[in-house]
CSV table of C-alpha atoms in Angstrom, one decimal:
chain,number,residue,atom,x,y,z
Q,1,MET,CA,10.0,-7.6,-7.5
Q,2,THR,CA,10.6,-6.0,-10.8
Q,3,GLY,CA,12.7,-2.9,-11.4
Q,4,ARG,CA,11.5,-2.1,-14.9
Q,5,SER,CA,10.0,1.2,-15.8
Q,6,ALA,CA,6.4,1.6,-14.7
Q,7,PRO,CA,3.5,1.5,-17.1
Q,8,ASP,CA,1.4,4.6,-17.4
Q,9,ASP,CA,-1.5,3.0,-15.5
Q,10,ASP,CA,0.8,2.3,-12.6
Q,11,ILE,CA,1.9,5.9,-12.5
Q,12,ALA,CA,-1.7,7.1,-12.7
Q,13,TRP,CA,-2.9,4.9,-9.9
Q,14,MET,CA,0.2,5.6,-7.7
Q,15,SER,CA,-0.5,9.3,-8.2
Q,16,GLN,CA,-3.9,8.7,-6.6
Q,17,ALA,CA,-2.3,6.9,-3.8
Q,18,LEU,CA,0.0,9.9,-3.3
Q,19,ARG,CA,-3.0,12.2,-3.1
Q,20,ALA,CA,-4.4,10.0,-0.3
Q,21,ALA,CA,-1.0,10.1,1.4
Q,22,ARG,CA,-1.0,13.9,1.3
Q,23,ALA,CA,-4.5,14.0,2.8
Q,24,ALA,CA,-3.3,11.7,5.6
Q,25,ALA,CA,-0.4,14.1,6.3
Q,26,LYS,CA,-2.8,17.1,6.5
Q,27,ARG,CA,-4.7,15.1,9.2
Q,28,GLY,CA,-1.4,14.6,11.1
Q,29,GLU,CA,-1.1,11.0,10.1
Q,30,VAL,CA,2.1,9.4,8.7
Q,31,PRO,CA,1.7,10.1,4.9
Q,32,VAL,CA,0.9,6.7,3.4
Q,33,GLY,CA,-1.8,6.3,0.8
Q,34,ALA,CA,-3.3,3.3,-0.9
Q,35,VAL,CA,-5.7,2.5,-3.8
Q,36,VAL,CA,-7.2,-0.9,-4.7
Q,37,VAL,CA,-8.0,-1.3,-8.4
Q,38,LEU,CA,-10.1,-4.1,-9.9
Q,39,HIS,CA,-10.9,-4.3,-13.6
Q,40,GLY,CA,-9.6,-0.8,-14.2
Q,41,GLU,CA,-11.7,0.8,-11.5
Q,42,ALA,CA,-10.7,2.1,-8.0
Q,43,ILE,CA,-12.8,0.2,-5.5
Q,44,GLY,CA,-11.1,1.3,-2.3
Q,45,ARG,CA,-8.9,4.2,-1.2
Q,46,GLY,CA,-7.3,5.0,2.0
Q,47,GLY,CA,-4.7,6.9,3.9
Q,48,ASN,CA,-3.3,6.2,7.4
Q,49,LEU,CA,-5.8,6.6,10.2
Q,50,ALA,CA,-3.9,4.9,13.0
Q,51,ILE,CA,-3.4,8.2,15.0
Q,52,SER,CA,-6.8,9.8,14.6
Q,53,GLY,CA,-8.6,6.5,14.9
Q,54,THR,CA,-6.5,5.3,17.8
Q,55,ASP,CA,-6.3,2.0,15.8
Q,56,PRO,CA,-2.9,0.4,15.3
Q,57,SER,CA,-4.3,-1.6,12.4
Q,58,ALA,CA,-5.6,1.4,10.4
Q,59,HIS,CA,-2.7,1.5,8.0
Q,60,ALA,CA,-3.5,2.9,4.5
Q,61,GLU,CA,-3.4,-0.5,3.0
Q,62,ILE,CA,-5.9,-2.0,5.5
Q,63,VAL,CA,-8.2,1.0,5.2
Q,64,ALA,CA,-8.2,0.6,1.4
Q,65,LEU,CA,-8.7,-3.1,1.5
Q,66,ARG,CA,-11.6,-2.8,4.0
Q,67,ARG,CA,-13.3,-0.3,1.7
Q,68,ALA,CA,-12.7,-2.4,-1.4
Q,69,ALA,CA,-14.1,-5.5,0.3
Q,70,ARG,CA,-17.2,-3.7,1.3
Q,71,ARG,CA,-17.7,-2.4,-2.2
Q,72,ALA,CA,-17.0,-5.8,-3.8
Q,73,ALA,CA,-19.2,-7.4,-1.1
Q,74,ASN,CA,-16.5,-10.0,-0.7
Q,75,TYR,CA,-13.4,-10.2,1.4
Q,76,ARG,CA,-11.6,-11.9,-1.4
Q,77,LEU,CA,-10.3,-9.3,-3.9
Q,78,THR,CA,-8.9,-11.8,-6.4
Q,79,GLY,CA,-7.2,-10.1,-9.3
Q,80,ALA,CA,-7.1,-6.7,-7.6
Q,81,THR,CA,-4.0,-4.5,-7.6
Q,82,LEU,CA,-3.1,-2.7,-4.5
Q,83,TYR,CA,-1.1,0.5,-5.0
Q,84,VAL,CA,0.6,1.9,-1.9
Q,85,THR,CA,3.1,4.7,-1.5
Q,86,LEU,CA,5.3,2.9,1.0
Q,87,GLU,CA,6.5,-0.7,1.0
Q,88,PRO,CA,4.0,-2.5,3.2
Q,89,CYS,CA,4.7,-3.9,6.7
Q,90,LEU,CA,4.2,-7.5,7.7
Q,91,MET,CA,0.6,-6.9,9.0
Q,92,CYS,CA,-0.4,-5.3,5.7
Q,93,LEU,CA,1.3,-8.0,3.7
Q,94,GLY,CA,-0.7,-10.6,5.7
Q,95,ALA,CA,-4.0,-8.8,4.9
Q,96,MET,CA,-3.0,-8.8,1.2
Q,97,VAL,CA,-2.5,-12.5,1.3
Q,98,HIS,CA,-5.9,-13.1,3.0
Q,99,ALA,CA,-7.6,-10.8,0.5
Q,100,ARG,CA,-6.0,-12.8,-2.4
Q,101,ILE,CA,-4.9,-9.7,-4.3
Q,102,GLY,CA,-3.3,-10.3,-7.6
Q,103,ARG,CA,-0.6,-7.7,-7.5
Q,104,LEU,CA,1.1,-5.2,-5.2
Q,105,VAL,CA,2.7,-2.0,-6.5
Q,106,PHE,CA,4.5,0.2,-4.0
Q,107,GLY,CA,6.4,3.4,-4.2
Q,108,ALA,CA,9.2,4.0,-1.7
Q,109,PRO,CA,11.0,1.1,0.0
Q,110,ASP,CA,10.9,0.9,3.8
Q,111,SER,CA,14.1,-0.5,5.2
Q,112,LYS,CA,12.8,-0.3,8.8
Q,113,THR,CA,9.4,-2.0,8.7
Q,114,GLY,CA,8.9,-3.0,5.1
Q,115,ALA,CA,8.1,-6.6,4.5
Q,116,GLY,CA,8.5,-6.8,0.7
Q,117,LEU,CA,11.8,-8.6,0.9
Q,118,LEU,CA,10.1,-11.4,2.7
Q,119,LEU,CA,7.9,-12.2,-0.3
Q,120,GLY,CA,10.4,-14.5,-2.0
Q,121,THR,CA,11.9,-16.2,1.0
Q,122,PRO,CA,11.3,-19.9,1.6
Q,123,ALA,CA,9.9,-19.1,5.1
Q,124,PHE,CA,7.2,-16.8,3.7
Q,125,LEU,CA,6.4,-19.2,0.9
Q,126,LYS,CA,5.8,-21.9,3.5
Q,127,LEU,CA,3.4,-19.7,5.4
Q,128,THR,CA,1.0,-19.1,2.6
Q,129,ASN,CA,-0.6,-20.8,-0.4
Q,130,HIS,CA,-1.2,-17.4,-2.1
Q,131,ARG,CA,1.3,-15.5,-4.1
Q,132,PHE,CA,1.1,-12.2,-6.0
Q,133,GLU,CA,3.2,-10.1,-8.3
Q,134,VAL,CA,5.1,-7.3,-6.7
Q,135,THR,CA,6.4,-4.1,-8.4
Q,136,GLY,CA,8.4,-1.7,-6.3
Q,137,GLY,CA,9.7,1.8,-6.9
Q,138,VAL,CA,6.8,3.4,-8.8
Q,139,LEU,CA,7.0,7.2,-8.1
Q,140,ALA,CA,9.4,6.2,-5.2
Q,141,GLU,CA,11.1,9.6,-5.1
Q,142,GLN,CA,7.8,11.5,-4.6
Q,143,ALA,CA,6.7,9.0,-1.9
Q,144,ALA,CA,10.0,9.2,-0.1
Q,145,ASP,CA,10.1,13.0,-0.3
Q,146,LEU,CA,6.6,13.2,1.2
Q,147,MET,CA,7.7,11.0,4.2
Q,148,LEU,CA,11.0,12.9,4.7
Q,149,GLU,CA,9.2,16.3,4.7
Q,150,PHE,CA,6.5,15.0,7.1
Q,151,PHE,CA,9.1,13.8,9.6
Q,152,ARG,CA,11.3,16.8,9.1
Q,153,THR,CA,8.4,19.0,10.0
Q,154,ARG,CA,7.5,16.9,13.1
Q,155,ARG,CA,11.0,17.1,14.4
Q,156,ARG,CA,11.0,20.9,14.4
């Protein structure tokens, strides 16, 4: 993972992922949003739908990857970048590997269920023949604030 400052494109795309996260929150979903970008074009967007869809796999990343694959007419999204507001879980990480994305950009780290730290481990590297670039921390404060406010409101 890199910690350098984010390029303007990363900020612009992450801003779109944040919009999807806010829309998810308005639906009562955990506010996570994702955008899949290929050749400078958004080909899939999504926010969490697990609660409303009664689907434990309907994380924002999976929703966006499904939509992108349909649009590309291919489950392989080679060279695509996935922007997501929260560090992905293990399930979503696996989907990214199978989709053969080229790059993952996430906002806030997730110390509880985030799987980003696994990416460079020998165990993970043995499990897959596909690797991709990872950039974390893009608009992390906004993404973290959105999560904090959502859960603060739910606890009231």
